[in-house]
PDB file of C-alpha atoms in Angstrom:
ATOM      1  CA  MET A  28      19.002  10.953   2.535  1.00 42.00           C
ATOM      2  CA  PRO A  29      16.684  11.108   5.494  1.00 43.00           C
ATOM      3  CA  GLU A  30      17.364   8.921   8.512  1.00 46.00           C
ATOM      4  CA  LYS A  31      15.608   5.550   8.408  1.00 47.00           C
ATOM      5  CA  ARG A  32      12.790   5.453  11.108  1.00 45.00           C
ATOM      6  CA  PRO A  33      13.111   2.570  13.505  1.00 48.00           C
ATOM      7  CA  ARG A  34      10.353  -0.040  13.460  1.00 51.00           C
ATOM      8  CA  PRO A  35       7.857   0.302  16.167  1.00 50.00           C
ATOM      9  CA  PRO A  36       8.192  -2.355  19.004  1.00 59.00           C
ATOM     10  CA  THR A  37       6.545  -5.751  18.734  1.00 65.00           C
ATOM     11  CA  VAL A  38       4.488  -7.663  21.489  1.00 64.00           C
ATOM     12  CA  ARG A  39       7.653  -9.917  21.736  1.00 70.00           C
ATOM     13  CA  LEU A  40       9.988  -7.098  22.170  1.00 79.00           C
ATOM     14  CA  ARG A  41       7.883  -5.725  24.906  1.00 77.00           C
ATOM     15  CA  ARG A  42       7.801  -9.150  26.635  1.00 75.00           C
ATOM     16  CA  LEU A  43      11.398  -9.573  26.348  1.00 84.00           C
ATOM     17  CA  ALA A  44      11.951  -5.962  27.933  1.00 84.00           C
ATOM     18  CA  ALA A  45       9.589  -6.649  30.721  1.00 79.00           C
ATOM     19  CA  GLU A  46      11.337 -10.000  31.588  1.00 83.00           C
ATOM     20  CA  LEU A  47      14.822  -8.441  31.766  1.00 91.00           C
ATOM     21  CA  ARG A  48      13.425  -5.729  34.067  1.00 88.00           C
ATOM     22  CA  LYS A  49      12.131  -8.402  36.265  1.00 85.00           C
ATOM     23  CA  LEU A  50      15.275 -10.420  36.245  1.00 93.00           C
ATOM     24  CA  ARG A  51      17.393  -7.440  37.034  1.00 94.00           C
ATOM     25  CA  ALA A  52      15.062  -6.463  39.969  1.00 91.00           C
ATOM     26  CA  SER A  53      15.193 -10.072  41.177  1.00 92.00           C
ATOM     27  CA  ALA A  54      18.899  -9.784  41.149  1.00 93.00           C
ATOM     28  CA  GLY A  55      18.780  -6.686  43.330  1.00 94.00           C
ATOM     29  CA  LEU A  56      21.041  -4.710  40.649  1.00 93.00           C
ATOM     30  CA  SER A  57      20.543  -1.211  39.346  1.00 94.00           C
ATOM     31  CA  ARG A  58      21.262  -0.150  35.864  1.00 93.00           C
ATOM     32  CA  GLU A  59      24.511   1.369  37.078  1.00 93.00           C
ATOM     33  CA  ASP A  60      25.446  -1.971  38.721  1.00 94.00           C
ATOM     34  CA  VAL A  61      24.733  -3.841  35.445  1.00 94.00           C
ATOM     35  CA  ALA A  62      26.937  -1.293  33.503  1.00 92.00           C
ATOM     36  CA  GLU A  63      29.788  -1.688  35.840  1.00 93.00           C
ATOM     37  CA  ARG A  64      29.751  -5.481  35.561  1.00 93.00           C
ATOM     38  CA  THR A  65      29.026  -6.059  31.966  1.00 91.00           C
ATOM     39  CA  GLY A  66      30.421  -2.941  30.260  1.00 91.00           C
ATOM     40  CA  ILE A  67      26.884  -2.275  28.762  1.00 90.00           C
ATOM     41  CA  ASN A  68      26.192   1.200  28.492  1.00 89.00           C
ATOM     42  CA  GLU A  69      23.472   2.436  30.835  1.00 91.00           C
ATOM     43  CA  VAL A  70      21.587   4.284  27.953  1.00 92.00           C
ATOM     44  CA  THR A  71      21.709   1.060  25.910  1.00 91.00           C
ATOM     45  CA  LEU A  72      20.262  -0.876  28.886  1.00 92.00           C
ATOM     46  CA  TYR A  73      17.520   1.589  29.318  1.00 90.00           C
ATOM     47  CA  ARG A  74      16.529   1.411  25.754  1.00 88.00           C
ATOM     48  CA  ILE A  75      16.563  -2.386  25.960  1.00 90.00           C
ATOM     49  CA  GLU A  76      14.292  -2.378  28.982  1.00 87.00           C
ATOM     50  CA  ARG A  77      12.048   0.077  27.423  1.00 80.00           C
ATOM     51  CA  SER A  78      11.443  -2.057  24.245  1.00 77.00           C
ATOM     52  CA  ARG A  79      13.145   0.856  22.374  1.00 78.00           C
ATOM     53  CA  SER A  80      16.003  -1.371  21.125  1.00 83.00           C
ATOM     54  CA  ARG A  81      16.374  -5.062  20.280  1.00 85.00           C
ATOM     55  CA  PRO A  82      19.406  -6.398  22.181  1.00 89.00           C
ATOM     56  CA  GLN A  83      22.007  -8.323  20.261  1.00 90.00           C
ATOM     57  CA  LYS A  84      22.273 -11.981  21.115  1.00 90.00           C
ATOM     58  CA  ARG A  85      25.727 -11.700  22.907  1.00 91.00           C
ATOM     59  CA  THR A  86      24.385  -8.716  24.837  1.00 92.00           C
ATOM     60  CA  LEU A  87      21.299 -10.691  25.904  1.00 92.00           C
ATOM     61  CA  VAL A  88      23.499 -13.874  26.900  1.00 93.00           C
ATOM     62  CA  GLY A  89      25.718 -11.456  29.118  1.00 92.00           C
ATOM     63  CA  LEU A  90      22.712 -10.079  30.914  1.00 94.00           C
ATOM     64  CA  LEU A  91      21.270 -13.471  31.472  1.00 94.00           C
ATOM     65  CA  ASP A  92      24.561 -14.727  32.823  1.00 93.00           C
ATOM     66  CA  LEU A  93      24.655 -11.951  35.252  1.00 93.00           C
ATOM     67  CA  TYR A  94      21.149 -12.364  36.280  1.00 93.00           C
ATOM     68  CA  GLN A  95      21.650 -16.053  36.773  1.00 93.00           C
ATOM     69  CA  ALA A  96      18.845 -16.921  34.597  1.00 91.00           C
ATOM     70  CA  ASP A  97      17.837 -20.675  34.772  1.00 91.00           C
ATOM     71  CA  ASP A  98      17.769 -22.813  31.690  1.00 90.00           C
ATOM     72  CA  ARG A  99      13.946 -22.260  30.917  1.00 84.00           C
ATOM     73  CA  GLN A 100      14.166 -18.387  31.236  1.00 87.00           C
ATOM     74  CA  ARG A 101      17.283 -18.364  29.054  1.00 89.00           C
ATOM     75  CA  ALA A 102      15.719 -20.591  26.248  1.00 87.00           C
ATOM     76  CA  ASP A 103      12.462 -18.495  26.412  1.00 81.00           C
ATOM     77  CA  LEU A 104      14.300 -15.072  26.352  1.00 87.00           C
ATOM     78  CA  LEU A 105      16.614 -16.209  23.413  1.00 88.00           C
ATOM     79  CA  ALA A 106      13.597 -17.377  21.557  1.00 83.00           C
ATOM     80  CA  LEU A 107      11.903 -14.097  22.112  1.00 77.00           C
ATOM     81  CA  GLN A 108      15.081 -12.087  20.986  1.00 83.00           C
ATOM     82  CA  SER A 109      15.331 -14.111  17.643  1.00 80.00           C
ATOM     83  CA  ARG A 110      11.697 -13.502  16.744  1.00 69.00           C
ATOM     84  CA  SER A 111      11.271  -9.974  18.336  1.00 60.00           C
ATOM     85  CA  ASN A 112      11.180  -8.168  15.077  1.00 59.00           C
ATOM     86  CA  ASP A 113       8.700 -10.164  13.365  1.00 52.00           C
ATOM     87  CA  GLN A 114       5.879  -7.715  12.103  1.00 48.00           C
ATOM     88  CA  GLY A 115       3.673  -9.463   9.270  1.00 45.00           C
ATOM     89  CA  TRP A 116       1.302  -6.757   9.742  1.00 45.00           C
ATOM     90  CA  LEU A 117       3.473  -4.179   8.045  1.00 45.00           C
ATOM     91  CA  ARG A 118       2.452  -2.683   4.807  1.00 50.00           C
ATOM     92  CA  PRO A 119       4.792  -0.764   2.459  1.00 50.00           C
ATOM     93  CA  TYR A 120       2.869   2.693   2.943  1.00 49.00           C
ATOM     94  CA  HIS A 121       2.979   2.180   6.789  1.00 53.00           C
ATOM     95  CA  SER A 122       6.442   3.958   6.891  1.00 57.00           C
ATOM     96  CA  GLU A 123       4.631   7.273   5.943  1.00 69.00           C
ATOM     97  CA  LEU A 124       2.182   6.940   9.039  1.00 75.00           C
ATOM     98  CA  PRO A 125       3.158   8.162  12.278  1.00 76.00           C
ATOM     99  CA  GLU A 126       5.271   5.861  14.422  1.00 70.00           C
ATOM    100  CA  GLU A 127       2.844   5.588  17.272  1.00 74.00           C
ATOM    101  CA  TYR A 128       0.130   4.776  15.050  1.00 82.00           C
ATOM    102  CA  THR A 129       1.917   1.881  13.245  1.00 77.00           C
ATOM    103  CA  ALA A 130       2.893   0.550  16.832  1.00 76.00           C
ATOM    104  CA  TYR A 131      -0.774   0.689  17.677  1.00 86.00           C
ATOM    105  CA  ILE A 132      -1.619  -1.272  14.521  1.00 86.00           C
ATOM    106  CA  GLY A 133       0.913  -3.923  15.265  1.00 80.00           C
ATOM    107  CA  PHE A 134      -0.369  -4.345  18.867  1.00 84.00           C
ATOM    108  CA  GLU A 135      -3.884  -4.526  17.882  1.00 91.00           C
ATOM    109  CA  ALA A 136      -3.004  -7.113  15.290  1.00 86.00           C
ATOM    110  CA  GLU A 137      -1.440  -9.407  18.019  1.00 84.00           C
ATOM    111  CA  ALA A 138      -4.112  -8.707  20.674  1.00 92.00           C
ATOM    112  CA  ARG A 139      -6.465 -11.202  22.046  1.00 95.00           C
ATOM    113  CA  THR A 140      -8.914  -8.790  23.275  1.00 97.00           C
ATOM    114  CA  VAL A 141      -9.461  -5.122  22.755  1.00 98.00           C
ATOM    115  CA  ARG A 142     -11.669  -2.973  25.200  1.00 98.00           C
ATOM    116  CA  ASN A 143     -12.277   0.317  23.611  1.00 98.00           C
ATOM    117  CA  TYR A 144     -14.251   3.142  25.146  1.00 98.00           C
ATOM    118  CA  GLU A 145     -15.053   6.109  22.647  1.00 97.00           C
ATOM    119  CA  SER A 146     -16.882   9.289  23.828  1.00 95.00           C
ATOM    120  CA  LEU A 147     -17.288  11.075  20.436  1.00 95.00           C
ATOM    121  CA  PHE A 148     -17.176   8.562  17.488  1.00 94.00           C
ATOM    122  CA  ILE A 149     -17.463   5.064  16.519  1.00 97.00           C
ATOM    123  CA  PRO A 150     -14.539   2.745  17.338  1.00 97.00           C
ATOM    124  CA  GLY A 151     -12.097   2.444  14.146  1.00 97.00           C
ATOM    125  CA  LEU A 152     -12.625  -1.342  14.128  1.00 98.00           C
ATOM    126  CA  ALA A 153     -16.302  -0.726  13.617  1.00 98.00           C
ATOM    127  CA  GLN A 154     -16.267   2.039  11.211  1.00 98.00           C
ATOM    128  CA  THR A 155     -17.398   2.022   7.581  1.00 98.00           C
ATOM    129  CA  GLU A 156     -15.183   3.532   5.093  1.00 98.00           C
ATOM    130  CA  ARG A 157     -17.345   6.721   4.305  1.00 98.00           C
ATOM    131  CA  TYR A 158     -17.648   7.245   8.043  1.00 98.00           C
ATOM    132  CA  ALA A 159     -13.945   6.770   8.559  1.00 98.00           C
ATOM    133  CA  LEU A 160     -13.240   9.292   5.681  1.00 98.00           C
ATOM    134  CA  GLU A 161     -15.310  11.927   7.281  1.00 97.00           C
ATOM    135  CA  VAL A 162     -13.941  11.468  10.705  1.00 97.00           C
ATOM    136  CA  ILE A 163     -10.326  11.517   9.405  1.00 96.00           C
ATOM    137  CA  LYS A 164     -10.881  14.671   7.327  1.00 96.00           C
ATOM    138  CA  GLY A 165     -12.465  16.413  10.293  1.00 95.00           C
ATOM    139  CA  GLY A 166      -9.647  15.502  12.516  1.00 92.00           C
ATOM    140  CA  MET A 167      -6.782  16.272  10.235  1.00 92.00           C
ATOM    141  CA  PRO A 168      -7.820  19.593   8.546  1.00 93.00           C
ATOM    142  CA  THR A 169      -4.269  20.238   7.183  1.00 94.00           C
ATOM    143  CA  ALA A 170      -3.625  16.833   5.802  1.00 93.00           C
ATOM    144  CA  SER A 171      -3.248  15.972   2.161  1.00 94.00           C
ATOM    145  CA  GLN A 172      -5.724  13.884   0.136  1.00 95.00           C
ATOM    146  CA  LYS A 173      -2.877  11.294   0.074  1.00 93.00           C
ATOM    147  CA  GLN A 174      -2.415  11.348   3.838  1.00 93.00           C
ATOM    148  CA  ILE A 175      -6.200  10.997   4.406  1.00 95.00           C
ATOM    149  CA  ALA A 176      -6.274   8.171   2.018  1.00 94.00           C
ATOM    150  CA  GLN A 177      -3.543   6.235   3.631  1.00 92.00           C
ATOM    151  CA  ARG A 178      -5.346   6.614   6.994  1.00 93.00           C
ATOM    152  CA  VAL A 179      -8.669   5.392   5.628  1.00 96.00           C
ATOM    153  CA  GLN A 180      -6.869   2.417   4.035  1.00 94.00           C
ATOM    154  CA  ALA A 181      -4.989   1.424   7.398  1.00 92.00           C
ATOM    155  CA  ARG A 182      -8.290   1.698   9.104  1.00 95.00           C
ATOM    156  CA  MET A 183     -10.043  -0.537   6.840  1.00 96.00           C
ATOM    157  CA  GLU A 184      -7.145  -3.087   6.828  1.00 93.00           C
ATOM    158  CA  ARG A 185      -7.209  -3.122  10.629  1.00 94.00           C
ATOM    159  CA  GLN A 186     -10.681  -4.437  10.563  1.00 96.00           C
ATOM    160  CA  ALA A 187      -9.351  -7.823   9.343  1.00 95.00           C
ATOM    161  CA  VAL A 188      -8.884  -8.904  12.833  1.00 95.00           C
ATOM    162  CA  LEU A 189     -12.423  -9.179  13.235  1.00 97.00           C
ATOM    163  CA  THR A 190     -12.744 -11.920  10.409  1.00 95.00           C
ATOM    164  CA  ARG A 191      -9.575 -13.823  10.822  1.00 93.00           C
ATOM    165  CA  ASP A 192      -9.623 -17.693  11.980  1.00 92.00           C
ATOM    166  CA  ARG A 193      -9.281 -16.600  15.640  1.00 94.00           C
ATOM    167  CA  PRO A 194     -10.944 -13.220  15.491  1.00 97.00           C
ATOM    168  CA  LEU A 195     -10.075 -10.514  17.970  1.00 97.00           C
ATOM    169  CA  GLN A 196     -12.440 -10.238  20.802  1.00 98.00           C
ATOM    170  CA  LEU A 197     -13.702  -6.575  20.712  1.00 98.00           C
ATOM    171  CA  TRP A 198     -15.608  -5.082  23.586  1.00 98.00           C
ATOM    172  CA  SER A 199     -16.645  -1.557  22.511  1.00 98.00           C
ATOM    173  CA  ILE A 200     -18.520   1.050  24.668  1.00 98.00           C
ATOM    174  CA  VAL A 201     -19.520   4.389  23.337  1.00 98.00           C
ATOM    175  CA  ASP A 202     -21.286   7.493  24.750  1.00 97.00           C
ATOM    176  CA  GLU A 203     -24.623   8.242  23.055  1.00 96.00           C
ATOM    177  CA  ALA A 204     -22.897  11.163  21.495  1.00 95.00           C
ATOM    178  CA  ALA A 205     -21.069   8.975  19.195  1.00 96.00           C
ATOM    179  CA  LEU A 206     -24.377   7.701  17.735  1.00 95.00           C
ATOM    180  CA  THR A 207     -26.096  11.045  17.429  1.00 92.00           C
ATOM    181  CA  ARG A 208     -23.437  13.336  16.088  1.00 92.00           C
ATOM    182  CA  GLN A 209     -23.952  13.704  12.333  1.00 92.00           C
ATOM    183  CA  VAL A 210     -20.595  12.742  10.751  1.00 96.00           C
ATOM    184  CA  GLY A 211     -20.836  13.047   7.107  1.00 95.00           C
ATOM    185  CA  GLY A 212     -24.541  13.708   6.923  1.00 93.00           C
ATOM    186  CA  ALA A 213     -27.669  11.418   7.345  1.00 92.00           C
ATOM    187  CA  GLN A 214     -26.849   8.834   4.836  1.00 93.00           C
ATOM    188  CA  VAL A 215     -23.420   8.176   6.186  1.00 95.00           C
ATOM    189  CA  MET A 216     -24.809   7.828   9.652  1.00 94.00           C
ATOM    190  CA  ARG A 217     -27.490   5.414   8.580  1.00 93.00           C
ATOM    191  CA  GLU A 218     -25.043   3.170   6.784  1.00 95.00           C
ATOM    192  CA  GLN A 219     -22.771   3.367   9.791  1.00 96.00           C
ATOM    193  CA  ALA A 220     -25.556   2.262  12.288  1.00 95.00           C
ATOM    194  CA  GLN A 221     -26.657  -0.531  10.009  1.00 95.00           C
ATOM    195  CA  HIS A 222     -23.169  -1.901   9.821  1.00 97.00           C
ATOM    196  CA  LEU A 223     -22.823  -1.686  13.440  1.00 97.00           C
ATOM    197  CA  LEU A 224     -26.126  -3.736  13.726  1.00 96.00           C
ATOM    198  CA  ARG A 225     -24.612  -6.496  11.510  1.00 96.00           C
ATOM    199  CA  LEU A 226     -21.278  -6.529  13.264  1.00 97.00           C
ATOM    200  CA  ILE A 227     -22.675  -6.909  16.767  1.00 96.00           C
ATOM    201  CA  GLU A 228     -24.233 -10.294  15.751  1.00 96.00           C
ATOM    202  CA  GLU A 229     -20.845 -11.586  15.803  1.00 97.00           C
ATOM    203  CA  PRO A 230     -20.153 -13.561  18.954  1.00 97.00           C
ATOM    204  CA  SER A 231     -16.612 -12.012  19.281  1.00 97.00           C
ATOM    205  CA  VAL A 232     -18.038  -8.415  19.290  1.00 98.00           C
ATOM    206  CA  THR A 233     -19.717  -6.711  22.315  1.00 98.00           C
ATOM    207  CA  PHE A 234     -21.262  -3.356  22.127  1.00 98.00           C
ATOM    208  CA  GLN A 235     -22.751  -1.143  24.781  1.00 98.00           C
ATOM    209  CA  VAL A 236     -24.051   2.592  24.880  1.00 98.00           C
ATOM    210  CA  ILE A 237     -23.997   4.973  27.662  1.00 98.00           C
ATOM    211  CA  PRO A 238     -27.203   7.064  27.196  1.00 96.00           C
ATOM    212  CA  PHE A 239     -27.308  10.729  28.039  1.00 96.00           C
ATOM    213  CA  GLU A 240     -29.660  10.292  30.851  1.00 95.00           C
ATOM    214  CA  LYS A 241     -26.861   8.450  32.804  1.00 96.00           C
ATOM    215  CA  GLY A 242     -25.313  11.769  33.395  1.00 96.00           C
ATOM    216  CA  ALA A 243     -21.629  12.174  34.384  1.00 96.00           C
ATOM    217  CA  HIS A 244     -19.204   9.084  34.073  1.00 96.00           C
ATOM    218  CA  VAL A 245     -15.712   8.181  34.450  1.00 96.00           C
ATOM    219  CA  GLY A 246     -15.390   8.050  30.681  1.00 95.00           C
ATOM    220  CA  MET A 247     -15.890  11.816  30.239  1.00 94.00           C
ATOM    221  CA  THR A 248     -12.223  12.218  30.816  1.00 91.00           C
ATOM    222  CA  GLY A 249     -11.391  10.808  27.540  1.00 93.00           C
ATOM    223  CA  SER A 250     -11.292   7.680  25.220  1.00 96.00           C
ATOM    224  CA  PHE A 251      -8.888   4.744  25.642  1.00 97.00           C
ATOM    225  CA  VAL A 252      -8.114   1.350  24.453  1.00 97.00           C
ATOM    226  CA  HIS A 253      -7.120  -1.597  26.834  1.00 97.00           C
ATOM    227  CA  MET A 254      -5.314  -4.644  25.202  1.00 95.00           C
ATOM    228  CA  ASP A 255      -4.390  -8.013  26.368  1.00 94.00           C
ATOM    229  CA  PHE A 256      -2.617 -10.701  24.507  1.00 89.00           C
ATOM    230  CA  PRO A 257      -2.909 -14.519  23.786  1.00 87.00           C
ATOM    231  CA  ASP A 258       0.009 -15.311  25.925  1.00 78.00           C
ATOM    232  CA  ALA A 259      -0.596 -14.400  29.429  1.00 75.00           C
ATOM    233  CA  ASP A 260       3.061 -13.550  30.032  1.00 70.00           C
ATOM    234  CA  ASP A 261       2.716 -10.627  27.417  1.00 77.00           C
ATOM    235  CA  PRO A 262       2.250  -7.474  29.452  1.00 80.00           C
ATOM    236  CA  GLU A 263      -1.131  -5.832  28.870  1.00 89.00           C
ATOM    237  CA  LEU A 264      -1.230  -2.253  27.245  1.00 90.00           C
ATOM    238  CA  VAL A 265      -3.477   0.882  27.503  1.00 93.00           C
ATOM    239  CA  TYR A 266      -3.218   3.266  24.430  1.00 92.00           C
ATOM    240  CA  LEU A 267      -4.431   7.038  24.471  1.00 92.00           C
ATOM    241  CA  ASP A 268      -4.856   9.054  21.576  1.00 87.00           C
ATOM    242  CA  THR A 269      -4.482  12.678  22.790  1.00 82.00           C
ATOM    243  CA  PRO A 270      -3.974  16.133  21.173  1.00 79.00           C
ATOM    244  CA  ALA A 271      -0.369  16.074  22.823  1.00 75.00           C
ATOM    245  CA  GLY A 272       0.387  12.954  20.975  1.00 74.00           C
ATOM    246  CA  ASP A 273      -0.241   9.080  21.399  1.00 80.00           C
ATOM    247  CA  LEU A 274       0.537   7.447  24.778  1.00 85.00           C
ATOM    248  CA  PHE A 275       1.286   3.661  25.476  1.00 84.00           C
ATOM    249  CA  LEU A 276       0.728   2.913  29.237  1.00 86.00           C
ATOM    250  CA  GLU A 277       2.063  -0.385  30.737  1.00 80.00           C
ATOM    251  CA  SER A 278       2.754  -0.067  34.238  1.00 83.00           C
ATOM    252  CA  GLU A 279       0.738  -2.313  36.592  1.00 87.00           C
ATOM    253  CA  ALA A 280      -0.839   0.668  38.288  1.00 93.00           C
ATOM    254  CA  GLU A 281      -1.805   2.295  35.046  1.00 93.00           C
ATOM    255  CA  ILE A 282      -3.371  -0.851  33.761  1.00 93.00           C
ATOM    256  CA  ARG A 283      -5.304  -1.512  36.910  1.00 96.00           C
ATOM    257  CA  ARG A 284      -6.730   1.946  36.843  1.00 97.00           C
ATOM    258  CA  TYR A 285      -7.960   1.725  33.202  1.00 97.00           C
ATOM    259  CA  ARG A 286      -9.316  -1.846  33.840  1.00 97.00           C
ATOM    260  CA  LEU A 287     -11.385  -0.497  36.785  1.00 98.00           C
ATOM    261  CA  MET A 288     -12.510   2.412  34.670  1.00 98.00           C
ATOM    262  CA  PHE A 289     -13.743   0.037  31.913  1.00 98.00           C
ATOM    263  CA  GLU A 290     -15.574  -2.190  34.530  1.00 98.00           C
ATOM    264  CA  HIS A 291     -17.352   1.171  35.923  1.00 98.00           C
ATOM    265  CA  LEU A 292     -18.327   1.944  32.158  1.00 98.00           C
ATOM    266  CA  GLN A 293     -19.647  -1.490  31.695  1.00 98.00           C
ATOM    267  CA  ALA A 294     -21.877  -1.150  34.762  1.00 97.00           C
ATOM    268  CA  VAL A 295     -23.254   2.361  33.684  1.00 97.00           C
ATOM    269  CA  ALA A 296     -23.874   1.456  30.229  1.00 98.00           C
ATOM    270  CA  LEU A 297     -26.986  -0.217  28.628  1.00 98.00           C
ATOM    271  CA  GLY A 298     -26.760  -3.874  28.283  1.00 97.00           C
ATOM    272  CA  PRO A 299     -25.773  -5.250  24.939  1.00 97.00           C
ATOM    273  CA  ASN A 300     -29.523  -6.123  23.929  1.00 97.00           C
ATOM    274  CA  ASP A 301     -30.772  -2.564  25.015  1.00 97.00           C
ATOM    275  CA  SER A 302     -27.805  -1.131  23.214  1.00 97.00           C
ATOM    276  CA  ALA A 303     -28.632  -2.925  20.009  1.00 96.00           C
ATOM    277  CA  ASP A 304     -32.221  -1.530  20.392  1.00 95.00           C
ATOM    278  CA  LEU A 305     -30.955   1.973  20.761  1.00 94.00           C
ATOM    279  CA  LEU A 306     -28.702   1.593  17.807  1.00 94.00           C
ATOM    280  CA  ALA A 307     -31.696   0.282  15.633  1.00 93.00           C
ATOM    281  CA  LYS A 308     -33.481   3.391  16.571  1.00 90.00           C
ATOM    282  CA  VAL A 309     -30.552   5.429  15.291  1.00 87.00           C
ATOM    283  CA  ALA A 310     -30.536   3.260  11.902  1.00 87.00           C
ATOM    284  CA  GLU A 311     -34.206   4.028  11.314  1.00 88.00           C
ATOM    285  CA  ALA A 312     -34.012   7.686  12.278  1.00 80.00           C
ATOM    286  CA  ARG A 313     -34.669  10.450   9.656  1.00 64.00           C
ATOM    287  CA  TRP A 314     -32.055  12.697  11.046  1.00 64.00           C
TER     288      TRP A 314
END
């Protein structure tokens, strides 16, 4: 029987891990110190602090005692521990998707704001089903029809975050190449442009285009997603989809760097109104 794959971390588990790292640092203790005083294995502590493992309640209580956490911190972190595995967004077939991708779906579902720069294709949250199918087929040439269908289904389901009671705030910036590359042919591109025009009328969606004439810009190094969450205490996150694998970045220096990159892209891109005008021309083009 194949080994059961661990669930990807939730936002609550990441927050718990971040708070425990802060408490240990404030106490001036190394992981080795903690291991000596509590008997908790250093590897186990590392996994807890990197949100790779959910601590048992008795382990968490032992850490909070050692770190001399106050009553408020203790109550908050015990509450986080008790709900750290809540993942209402999971679907039965998600177990067959890559672990990093299901983690991304979870973070996106819990995010307040997503800032997404794409250089070569329309952002997933704004794709039509036909466009998504062509993008996924082109990017996964060895995948089975079932695998492709699951990816398309997951992408369409993800878009529910834009129509929920408190919709996700989506700010997308794309290079003009994403609008002009013929993915799936003229009709698919026309439908995609028309769908985008309807989508950007929503107050929760902002869309900008960087035209070719702007030349070189910071986004040419690759696409990325920057997320923040409703609770200001939940750490921000940057996601990179690379040929070498998916990466999640969460250090303050990394978050600061990508936040600055997005600000540069906002400045070099056309404003939302001019971007909509360009998009309308794409929708009317004969290709």
